[in-house]
Short mmCIF file of C-alpha atoms and ligand atoms in Angstrom, two decimals:
data_model
loop_
_atom_site.label_atom_id
_atom_site.label_comp_id
_atom_site.label_asym_id
_atom_site.label_seq_id
_atom_site.Cartn_x
_atom_site.Cartn_y
_atom_site.Cartn_z
CA MET W 1 -33.51 -12.85 20.04
CA ARG W 2 -35.46 -9.67 19.58
CA ILE W 3 -33.09 -6.71 19.58
CA VAL W 4 -33.82 -2.99 19.19
CA MET W 5 -31.04 -0.54 18.25
CA ILE W 6 -31.86 3.07 19.19
CA GLY W 7 -29.92 5.38 16.85
CA SER W 8 -29.12 4.52 13.25
CA GLY W 9 -25.81 6.30 12.80
CA TYR W 10 -22.33 4.85 12.21
CA VAL W 11 -22.47 2.66 15.33
CA GLY W 12 -26.16 1.77 15.40
CA LEU W 13 -26.43 0.79 11.75
CA VAL W 14 -23.29 -1.36 11.71
CA SER W 15 -24.12 -3.00 15.05
CA GLY W 16 -27.76 -3.61 14.10
CA ALA W 17 -26.92 -5.03 10.68
CA CYS W 18 -24.21 -7.33 12.07
CA LEU W 19 -26.45 -8.57 14.91
CA ALA W 20 -29.12 -9.36 12.31
CA ASP W 21 -26.44 -11.16 10.29
CA PHE W 22 -25.86 -13.32 13.38
CA GLY W 23 -29.50 -14.43 13.06
CA HIS W 24 -31.11 -12.10 15.59
CA GLU W 25 -34.28 -10.14 14.79
CA VAL W 26 -33.23 -6.47 14.82
CA ILE W 27 -35.18 -3.23 14.52
CA CYS W 28 -33.10 -0.07 14.05
CA VAL W 29 -34.96 2.96 15.36
CA ASP W 30 -34.21 6.59 14.56
CA LYS W 31 -36.04 9.88 14.99
CA SER W 32 -34.86 11.15 11.59
CA THR W 33 -37.60 10.66 8.98
CA ASP W 34 -35.11 11.24 6.16
CA LYS W 35 -32.75 8.59 7.50
CA ILE W 36 -35.45 5.96 8.08
CA GLU W 37 -37.14 6.62 4.72
CA ALA W 38 -33.75 6.38 2.95
CA LEU W 39 -32.97 3.10 4.73
CA GLU W 40 -36.40 1.72 3.80
CA ARG W 41 -35.65 2.63 0.16
CA GLY W 42 -32.48 0.54 0.51
CA GLU W 43 -30.23 3.61 0.58
CA VAL W 44 -27.53 3.79 3.27
CA PRO W 45 -26.87 7.39 4.42
CA ILE W 46 -23.26 6.73 5.42
CA PHE W 47 -20.27 5.38 3.47
CA GLU W 48 -19.02 2.22 5.17
CA PRO W 49 -17.58 -0.58 2.97
CA GLY W 50 -19.89 -3.60 2.95
CA LEU W 51 -22.70 -1.96 4.96
CA GLU W 52 -25.13 -1.56 2.06
CA ALA W 53 -24.82 -5.25 1.16
CA ILE W 54 -25.22 -6.59 4.70
CA ILE W 55 -28.26 -4.36 5.28
CA ALA W 56 -29.88 -5.46 1.98
CA HIS W 57 -29.19 -9.14 2.73
CA ASN W 58 -30.72 -9.01 6.21
CA ARG W 59 -33.68 -6.88 5.20
CA GLY W 60 -34.35 -9.43 2.48
CA ALA W 61 -34.15 -12.23 5.04
CA GLY W 62 -36.68 -10.40 7.22
CA ARG W 63 -34.26 -10.11 10.14
CA LEU W 64 -33.59 -6.37 9.89
CA SER W 65 -36.10 -3.55 9.74
CA PHE W 66 -36.23 0.20 10.41
CA SER W 67 -38.73 2.22 12.38
CA MET W 68 -39.36 5.70 13.71
CA ASP W 69 -41.58 4.22 16.39
CA LEU W 70 -39.63 3.34 19.54
CA ALA W 71 -42.34 2.16 21.95
CA GLY W 72 -43.71 -0.70 19.85
CA PRO W 73 -40.39 -2.43 19.11
CA VAL W 74 -39.06 -1.83 22.65
CA GLY W 75 -42.20 -3.36 24.17
CA ASN W 76 -41.37 -6.66 22.45
CA ALA W 77 -37.59 -6.58 22.83
CA ASP W 78 -35.28 -8.78 24.88
CA VAL W 79 -32.34 -6.35 24.56
CA VAL W 80 -32.40 -2.64 23.68
CA PHE W 81 -29.13 -0.95 22.63
CA ILE W 82 -28.65 2.79 23.02
CA ALA W 83 -26.46 3.86 20.10
CA VAL W 84 -27.28 7.55 19.91
CA GLY W 85 -24.71 10.32 19.52
CA THR W 86 -22.67 11.57 22.48
CA PRO W 87 -21.01 14.66 20.90
CA SER W 88 -18.64 16.93 22.77
CA ARG W 89 -20.72 19.46 24.70
CA ARG W 90 -20.27 22.99 23.40
CA GLY W 91 -17.64 24.88 25.30
CA ASP W 92 -16.48 22.45 27.95
CA GLY W 93 -15.61 19.22 26.13
CA HIS W 94 -17.73 16.98 28.37
CA ALA W 95 -19.83 14.41 26.49
CA ASP W 96 -23.35 15.67 25.76
CA LEU W 97 -25.57 12.89 27.17
CA SER W 98 -28.93 14.53 26.53
CA TYR W 99 -29.74 12.10 23.68
CA VAL W 100 -28.74 9.12 25.84
CA TYR W 101 -30.96 10.09 28.77
CA ALA W 102 -33.87 11.01 26.50
CA ALA W 103 -33.64 7.59 24.82
CA ALA W 104 -33.33 5.86 28.20
CA ARG W 105 -36.55 7.46 29.49
CA GLU W 106 -38.46 6.62 26.29
CA ILE W 107 -37.22 3.03 26.53
CA ALA W 108 -38.18 2.68 30.20
CA ALA W 109 -41.68 3.94 29.49
CA ALA W 110 -42.07 1.34 26.75
CA VAL W 111 -40.54 -1.84 28.20
CA LYS W 112 -42.95 -4.57 29.24
CA GLY W 113 -41.18 -7.65 30.73
CA PHE W 114 -37.60 -7.97 31.94
CA THR W 115 -35.46 -6.06 29.48
CA VAL W 116 -31.73 -5.45 29.19
CA VAL W 117 -30.85 -1.87 28.24
CA VAL W 118 -27.32 -1.59 26.83
CA THR W 119 -25.24 1.54 26.36
CA LYS W 120 -23.41 0.91 23.07
CA SER W 121 -22.62 4.63 22.64
CA THR W 122 -19.39 5.84 24.21
CA VAL W 123 -20.53 7.25 27.56
CA PRO W 124 -18.53 8.66 30.49
CA VAL W 125 -17.90 6.48 33.52
CA GLY W 126 -20.99 6.49 35.74
CA THR W 127 -23.55 7.00 32.97
CA GLY W 128 -24.92 3.47 33.48
CA ASP W 129 -25.35 4.25 37.19
CA GLU W 130 -27.22 7.46 36.31
CA ILE W 131 -29.51 5.62 33.86
CA GLU W 132 -30.16 3.00 36.56
CA ARG W 133 -31.05 5.80 39.01
CA ILE W 134 -33.49 7.30 36.49
CA PHE W 135 -35.12 3.89 35.99
CA ARG W 136 -35.30 3.22 39.75
CA GLU W 137 -36.76 6.63 40.64
CA GLU W 138 -38.94 7.42 37.63
CA PHE W 139 -39.95 3.88 36.55
CA PRO W 140 -39.86 1.82 39.78
CA GLU W 141 -42.37 -0.70 38.41
CA LYS W 142 -40.11 -1.65 35.46
CA ASP W 143 -37.75 -4.66 35.54
CA ILE W 144 -34.67 -3.42 33.65
CA ALA W 145 -30.96 -4.26 33.85
CA VAL W 146 -28.53 -1.58 32.60
CA VAL W 147 -25.44 -2.95 30.83
CA SER W 148 -22.35 -1.33 29.29
CA ASN W 149 -21.15 -2.82 25.98
CA PRO W 150 -18.84 -0.31 24.28
CA GLU W 151 -17.95 -0.64 20.59
CA PHE W 152 -14.40 -0.66 19.23
CA LEU W 153 -15.31 -0.16 15.57
CA ARG W 154 -12.99 1.72 13.23
CA GLU W 155 -14.70 3.63 10.45
CA GLY W 156 -13.91 1.99 7.13
CA ALA W 157 -13.37 -1.36 8.85
CA ALA W 158 -16.43 -1.40 11.08
CA ILE W 159 -18.05 -4.61 9.84
CA SER W 160 -14.90 -6.71 10.13
CA ASP W 161 -14.19 -5.11 13.52
CA PHE W 162 -17.69 -6.07 14.69
CA LYS W 163 -17.53 -9.63 13.35
CA ARG W 164 -13.90 -10.35 14.29
CA PRO W 165 -13.37 -8.31 17.47
CA ASP W 166 -10.31 -8.70 19.67
CA ARG W 167 -12.70 -8.76 22.59
CA ILE W 168 -16.29 -7.97 23.56
CA VAL W 169 -16.46 -5.97 26.77
CA ILE W 170 -19.65 -6.31 28.81
CA GLY W 171 -20.16 -4.36 32.03
CA THR W 172 -22.85 -5.77 34.30
CA GLY W 173 -23.41 -7.35 37.69
CA ASP W 174 -26.83 -8.82 36.83
CA GLU W 175 -26.98 -12.60 36.29
CA ARG W 176 -29.99 -12.48 33.96
CA ALA W 177 -28.37 -9.74 31.87
CA THR W 178 -25.15 -11.74 31.67
CA GLU W 179 -27.04 -14.71 30.24
CA LEU W 180 -28.89 -12.57 27.68
CA MET W 181 -25.68 -10.86 26.56
CA ARG W 182 -24.01 -14.25 26.13
CA GLU W 183 -26.96 -15.11 23.88
CA VAL W 184 -26.57 -11.90 21.86
CA TYR W 185 -22.91 -12.66 21.09
CA ARG W 186 -23.14 -16.47 20.94
CA PRO W 187 -22.47 -16.49 17.15
CA LEU W 188 -19.10 -14.84 17.84
CA TYR W 189 -17.95 -17.83 19.85
CA LEU W 190 -17.24 -19.32 16.40
CA ASN W 191 -14.53 -16.67 15.95
CA GLU W 192 -13.30 -17.38 19.49
CA ALA W 193 -13.95 -13.71 20.34
CA PRO W 194 -13.47 -13.50 24.13
CA LEU W 195 -16.48 -12.16 26.02
CA TYR W 196 -14.95 -10.05 28.80
CA PHE W 197 -17.38 -9.47 31.68
CA CYS W 198 -16.57 -6.82 34.27
CA GLU W 199 -18.30 -4.16 36.39
CA ARG W 200 -20.21 -1.53 34.45
CA ARG W 201 -17.99 1.45 35.40
CA THR W 202 -14.90 -0.56 34.47
CA SER W 203 -16.43 -1.33 31.08
CA GLU W 204 -17.21 2.35 30.50
CA LEU W 205 -13.63 3.32 31.37
CA ILE W 206 -12.12 0.57 29.17
CA LYS W 207 -13.62 2.28 26.12
CA TYR W 208 -12.16 5.69 26.95
CA ALA W 209 -8.82 4.27 28.08
CA ALA W 210 -8.49 2.28 24.83
CA ASN W 211 -9.16 5.30 22.61
CA ALA W 212 -6.98 7.59 24.70
CA PHE W 213 -4.10 5.12 24.58
CA LEU W 214 -4.38 4.75 20.79
CA ALA W 215 -4.54 8.53 20.37
CA MET W 216 -1.46 8.86 22.60
CA LYS W 217 0.41 6.19 20.62
CA ILE W 218 -0.24 8.05 17.36
CA THR W 219 0.80 11.33 18.94
CA PHE W 220 3.97 9.69 20.25
CA ILE W 221 5.07 8.62 16.76
CA ASN W 222 4.10 12.02 15.37
CA GLU W 223 6.46 13.71 17.84
CA ILE W 224 9.17 11.17 17.05
CA ALA W 225 8.63 12.11 13.39
CA ASP W 226 9.42 15.74 14.16
CA LEU W 227 12.57 14.61 15.99
CA CYS W 228 13.53 12.45 12.98
CA GLU W 229 13.32 15.50 10.69
CA SER W 230 15.67 17.39 13.00
CA ILE W 231 18.25 14.64 13.51
CA GLY W 232 18.01 13.03 10.06
CA ALA W 233 16.40 9.70 10.96
CA ASP W 234 13.52 7.92 9.18
CA VAL W 235 10.32 7.69 11.26
CA GLN W 236 8.94 4.75 9.26
CA LYS W 237 12.08 2.77 10.05
CA VAL W 238 11.97 3.85 13.69
CA ALA W 239 8.31 2.72 13.84
CA LYS W 240 9.22 -0.62 12.28
CA GLY W 241 12.16 -1.05 14.64
CA ILE W 242 10.17 -0.38 17.81
CA GLY W 243 7.03 -2.13 16.53
CA MET W 244 8.85 -5.47 16.33
CA ASP W 245 8.80 -5.44 20.14
CA LYS W 246 5.58 -7.29 20.94
CA ARG W 247 5.13 -5.09 24.01
CA ILE W 248 4.85 -2.09 21.67
CA GLY W 249 3.21 -3.70 18.62
CA ASP W 250 3.41 -2.39 15.04
CA LYS W 251 -0.09 -0.90 14.78
CA PHE W 252 -0.96 2.80 15.06
CA LEU W 253 2.64 3.87 14.53
CA HIS W 254 2.06 5.66 11.19
CA ALA W 255 3.20 9.27 11.52
CA GLY W 256 0.83 11.72 9.85
CA PRO W 257 -0.89 15.09 10.14
CA GLY W 258 -2.55 14.23 13.45
CA TYR W 259 -5.59 12.15 14.36
CA GLY W 260 -9.15 13.22 13.57
CA GLY W 261 -12.52 11.51 13.38
CA SER W 262 -15.63 11.32 15.51
CA CYS W 263 -13.99 9.44 18.37
CA PHE W 264 -10.38 10.20 19.32
CA PRO W 265 -10.81 14.00 19.54
CA LYS W 266 -14.13 13.73 21.44
CA ASP W 267 -13.18 10.80 23.68
CA THR W 268 -9.75 12.12 24.73
CA LEU W 269 -11.35 15.44 25.69
CA ALA W 270 -14.19 13.76 27.61
CA LEU W 271 -11.77 11.49 29.48
CA VAL W 272 -9.55 14.45 30.41
CA LYS W 273 -12.62 16.24 31.77
CA THR W 274 -13.83 13.19 33.72
CA ALA W 275 -10.37 12.76 35.24
CA GLN W 276 -10.26 16.43 36.23
CA ASP W 277 -13.75 16.12 37.78
CA TYR W 278 -12.47 13.23 39.91
CA ASP W 279 -9.35 15.26 40.78
CA SER W 280 -7.12 12.64 39.17
CA PRO W 281 -5.89 14.45 36.05
CA LEU W 282 -4.52 12.47 33.07
CA ARG W 283 -1.62 14.68 32.12
CA LEU W 284 -0.41 12.39 29.32
CA ILE W 285 -3.81 12.63 27.60
CA GLU W 286 -4.04 16.38 28.27
CA THR W 287 -0.72 16.72 26.46
CA THR W 288 -1.85 14.36 23.69
CA VAL W 289 -4.84 16.63 22.98
CA LEU W 290 -2.66 19.75 22.91
CA VAL W 291 0.08 18.21 20.75
CA ASN W 292 -2.44 16.84 18.27
CA ASP W 293 -4.27 20.15 17.91
CA ASN W 294 -0.97 21.99 17.40
CA ARG W 295 0.17 19.40 14.87
CA LYS W 296 -2.72 20.06 12.50
CA ARG W 297 -1.78 23.75 12.47
CA ALA W 298 1.89 22.85 12.02
CA MET W 299 0.95 20.86 8.91
CA GLY W 300 -0.49 24.03 7.36
CA ARG W 301 2.82 25.77 8.06
CA LYS W 302 4.70 22.77 6.61
CA VAL W 303 2.86 23.16 3.28
CA ILE W 304 3.54 26.90 3.20
CA ALA W 305 7.22 26.30 4.00
CA ALA W 306 7.39 23.84 1.07
CA CYS W 307 6.23 26.73 -1.15
CA GLU W 308 9.14 28.97 -0.13
CA GLY W 309 7.14 30.37 2.77
CA ASN W 310 4.47 32.05 0.67
CA VAL W 311 1.29 30.65 -0.96
CA ARG W 312 -0.38 33.97 -1.80
CA GLY W 313 -2.03 33.67 -5.21
CA LYS W 314 -0.60 30.16 -5.67
CA LYS W 315 -2.73 27.15 -6.64
CA ILE W 316 -2.31 24.42 -4.02
CA ALA W 317 -3.91 21.00 -4.61
CA LEU W 318 -5.03 18.73 -1.76
CA LEU W 319 -5.37 14.98 -2.27
CA GLY W 320 -7.79 13.62 0.32
CA LEU W 321 -9.99 15.44 2.83
CA THR W 322 -11.60 12.80 5.09
CA PHE W 323 -10.00 12.07 8.47
CA LYS W 324 -8.90 8.67 7.16
CA PRO W 325 -9.45 6.62 3.99
CA ASN W 326 -12.52 4.42 3.30
CA THR W 327 -14.93 6.81 4.97
CA ASP W 328 -16.84 9.94 4.01
CA ASP W 329 -16.39 11.41 7.49
CA MET W 330 -14.87 14.90 7.80
CA ARG W 331 -15.25 15.24 11.58
CA ASP W 332 -12.09 16.84 13.02
CA ALA W 333 -10.22 15.94 9.82
CA PRO W 334 -6.73 17.53 9.66
CA ALA W 335 -7.69 18.80 6.18
CA ILE W 336 -10.04 21.33 7.79
CA THR W 337 -7.20 23.04 9.67
CA ILE W 338 -4.75 22.74 6.75
CA VAL W 339 -7.20 24.27 4.25
CA GLN W 340 -7.93 27.18 6.59
CA ALA W 341 -4.20 27.89 7.02
CA LEU W 342 -3.72 27.93 3.23
CA LEU W 343 -6.76 30.16 2.66
CA ASP W 344 -5.50 32.51 5.39
CA GLY W 345 -2.18 32.59 3.48
CA GLY W 346 -4.01 33.67 0.33
CA ALA W 347 -3.71 30.36 -1.55
CA ASP W 348 -6.07 29.24 -4.31
CA VAL W 349 -6.98 25.84 -2.84
CA HIS W 350 -8.23 22.98 -5.04
CA VAL W 351 -9.29 19.70 -3.42
CA PHE W 352 -10.25 16.14 -4.37
CA ASP W 353 -11.49 13.26 -2.21
CA PRO W 354 -13.06 10.01 -3.48
CA GLU W 355 -15.89 10.02 -0.91
CA GLY W 356 -15.66 13.10 1.28
CA MET W 357 -16.49 15.97 -1.09
CA GLU W 358 -20.16 16.36 -0.09
CA ALA W 359 -19.31 16.36 3.63
CA ALA W 360 -16.35 18.68 2.96
CA LYS W 361 -18.61 21.28 1.35
CA THR W 362 -20.34 21.73 4.71
CA VAL W 363 -17.12 22.47 6.62
CA LEU W 364 -14.46 23.90 4.26
CA GLY W 365 -14.04 27.53 3.29
CA PRO W 366 -14.00 28.81 -0.33
CA VAL W 367 -12.07 26.07 -2.13
CA SER W 368 -12.49 24.52 -5.60
CA TYR W 369 -13.64 20.90 -5.88
CA GLY W 370 -11.96 18.87 -8.65
CA LYS W 371 -13.01 15.65 -10.37
CA ASN W 372 -9.71 13.80 -10.02
CA PRO W 373 -6.09 14.23 -8.89
CA TYR W 374 -4.86 15.35 -12.32
CA GLU W 375 -7.44 18.08 -12.71
CA ILE W 376 -6.55 19.70 -9.37
CA ALA W 377 -2.80 19.23 -10.05
CA ALA W 378 -2.97 21.25 -13.29
CA GLY W 379 -1.05 24.48 -12.71
CA ALA W 380 -0.57 23.70 -9.00
CA GLU W 381 2.57 24.85 -7.20
CA ALA W 382 2.25 22.03 -4.65
CA LEU W 383 0.33 18.76 -4.34
CA VAL W 384 -0.47 17.81 -0.72
CA VAL W 385 -1.39 14.23 0.29
CA VAL W 386 -3.66 14.65 3.33
CA THR W 387 -5.56 11.31 3.33
CA GLU W 388 -3.96 8.06 2.22
CA TRP W 389 -6.67 6.75 -0.12
CA ASP W 390 -5.36 3.72 -2.02
CA GLU W 391 -6.08 5.39 -5.37
CA PHE W 392 -3.44 8.04 -4.65
CA ARG W 393 -0.66 5.48 -4.26
CA ALA W 394 0.07 4.77 -7.93
CA LEU W 395 -0.62 8.04 -9.75
CA ASP W 396 1.04 8.78 -13.12
CA PHE W 397 3.88 10.94 -11.79
CA ARG W 398 5.19 11.84 -15.25
CA ARG W 399 1.77 13.25 -16.12
CA LEU W 400 1.54 15.02 -12.74
CA LYS W 401 4.98 16.62 -13.31
CA GLN W 402 3.81 17.93 -16.70
CA GLU W 403 0.53 19.23 -15.31
CA MET W 404 1.96 21.01 -12.27
CA LYS W 405 3.45 24.50 -12.30
CA SER W 406 6.18 23.45 -9.86
CA PRO W 407 7.04 19.83 -8.90
CA VAL W 408 6.44 20.01 -5.15
CA ILE W 409 4.75 17.14 -3.27
CA VAL W 410 3.98 17.40 0.44
CA ASP W 411 3.27 13.81 1.50
CA LEU W 412 1.67 14.05 4.95
CA ARG W 413 1.03 10.30 5.02
CA ASN W 414 4.39 9.05 3.70
CA ILE W 415 2.70 7.06 0.94
CA TYR W 416 5.46 7.80 -1.59
CA LYS W 417 9.14 6.81 -1.51
CA PRO W 418 11.32 9.97 -1.39
CA ASP W 419 14.05 8.58 -3.70
CA GLU W 420 11.42 7.49 -6.25
CA MET W 421 9.86 10.95 -6.21
CA ALA W 422 13.30 12.50 -6.64
CA LYS W 423 13.77 10.31 -9.74
CA TYR W 424 10.61 11.84 -11.23
CA GLY W 425 12.07 15.24 -10.43
CA PHE W 426 9.74 16.11 -7.56
CA SER W 427 10.76 18.04 -4.49
CA HIS W 428 9.21 15.63 -1.97
CA PHE W 429 8.43 16.77 1.58
CA ALA W 430 7.54 13.82 3.81
CA VAL W 431 6.73 13.45 7.53
CA GLY W 432 9.59 12.36 9.71
CA LYS W 433 12.21 12.05 6.99
CA ARG W 434 15.05 14.12 5.65
CA LYS W 435 14.17 15.76 2.28
CA ALA W 436 15.48 13.65 -0.63
CA LYS W 437 17.97 15.36 -2.95
CA ILE W 438 16.66 15.73 -6.50
C1 UDX T 1 -11.12 4.79 16.44
C2 UDX T 1 -10.67 3.53 17.16
O1 UDX T 1 -9.66 2.88 16.38
C3 UDX T 1 -11.87 2.58 17.31
O2 UDX T 1 -11.46 1.43 18.01
C4 UDX T 1 -12.95 3.32 18.09
O3 UDX T 1 -14.09 2.49 18.24
C5 UDX T 1 -13.35 4.58 17.36
O4 UDX T 1 -12.21 5.42 17.15
P1 UDX T 1 -11.63 5.57 14.00
O5 UDX T 1 -11.64 6.91 14.63
O6 UDX T 1 -12.72 5.17 13.09
O7 UDX T 1 -11.54 4.42 15.16
O8 UDX T 1 -10.30 5.47 13.11
P2 UDX T 1 -8.81 5.02 13.38
O9 UDX T 1 -8.46 4.07 12.32
O10 UDX T 1 -8.59 4.63 14.78
O11 UDX T 1 -7.98 6.39 13.09
C6 UDX T 1 -8.22 7.48 13.93
C7 UDX T 1 -7.32 8.61 13.47
O12 UDX T 1 -5.95 8.28 13.74
C8 UDX T 1 -7.40 8.90 11.97
O13 UDX T 1 -7.35 10.30 11.77
C9 UDX T 1 -6.14 8.25 11.41
O14 UDX T 1 -5.66 8.92 10.24
C10 UDX T 1 -5.17 8.45 12.56
N1 UDX T 1 -4.10 7.45 12.59
C11 UDX T 1 -4.41 6.14 12.82
C12 UDX T 1 -2.79 7.88 12.41
O15 UDX T 1 -2.52 9.06 12.20
N2 UDX T 1 -1.79 6.96 12.47
C13 UDX T 1 -2.04 5.63 12.70
O16 UDX T 1 -1.10 4.84 12.73
C14 UDX T 1 -3.40 5.21 12.87
#
């Protein structure tokens, strides 16, 4: 099939490359000259494991190409995906849909025969109806079906999530569109991925409800972690104990510094707003947003408390900056709030992240960027694990102890075992555990 992906960001690039890998002919369109020129040079502007290889393979096979021109590709397409950004609107937290509607109008002007237009971007409930209204009123002569097909891709695991999804949700009531969408995802039948067809508004809400539930689940275990610290329980053991119940499941029960990223913060806020607009408030998600925001600030206080309540003039080293490992994405990363709290407390902050340093330089205050964990640990009065990159899991703790001014580790991702750290002589502050005795 001939597919056009409008928007070559995290979602558009991964979706376009994977659809090409299924054998479809895909053109990824973007307005950014820099992005398209980089992609045509074989450079991938985002860090996503495996993406560079799958793009190169499919470009080489002639199934994947990039273009700044929208009209030409859309005029020949069977299915056009809208994968443009839907950032939180300044000030009120609603999703900013200006890019979606602009793309929709450009697409409508360019379509020739019957075409399926798919919202792949995360869009509030009713956006598909609004796009359909625009098409009906402004382009009455065009034959277009509007379909919702939300993505459930995790950054750092996006390709495997696309190719081995738990489900593919497709919101439409149009028979012809249903057939075309079956064709798009036919290769996934091999992985027995269930195609779940429902109404368009239901599909749009499934995306928000899924993200909000996951954000709430993380926030639940984070609050349980705080309780564990007070009553002397171990949150990782509590998580394991409850996660064995199949009704709860063992995923997304890792206590940490709070969730970040380009989705959970934006989508929880947008869903809360939508619910308020429909006078059916989601109080659990409203609380999730509040608790998560407060948690990031509490993590800054936790680090300061680990340094006897004062970091003025002290060197503090941060391991990891990105909102999660295996990405270069700093959007809403807890590190941003933690660094600011330390700078406000007068600390001399040194940071290292395997992939996020360039992105961090655009959002962090005056910190020093190191080349590796040992360099930033030299002379540090505390080492703080903010992102659980694999390469931080087996550091040379003897060397770290020698390099540091005081042996304090604040492990916000519980990647180290407290009793092991005590053996090395570290004062180890974890999340949701009682402090181990040295
Ligand atoms: C999320 C959803 O998982 C994905 O389905 C959706 O399409 C986009 O949003 P993503 O934001 O890329 O994906 O990352 P995810 O792995 O979900 O982590 C989100 C945040 O939650 C990260 O900050 C992560 O550190 C945090 N997290 C996740 C926890 O703190 N504990 C956990 O157990 C899991």
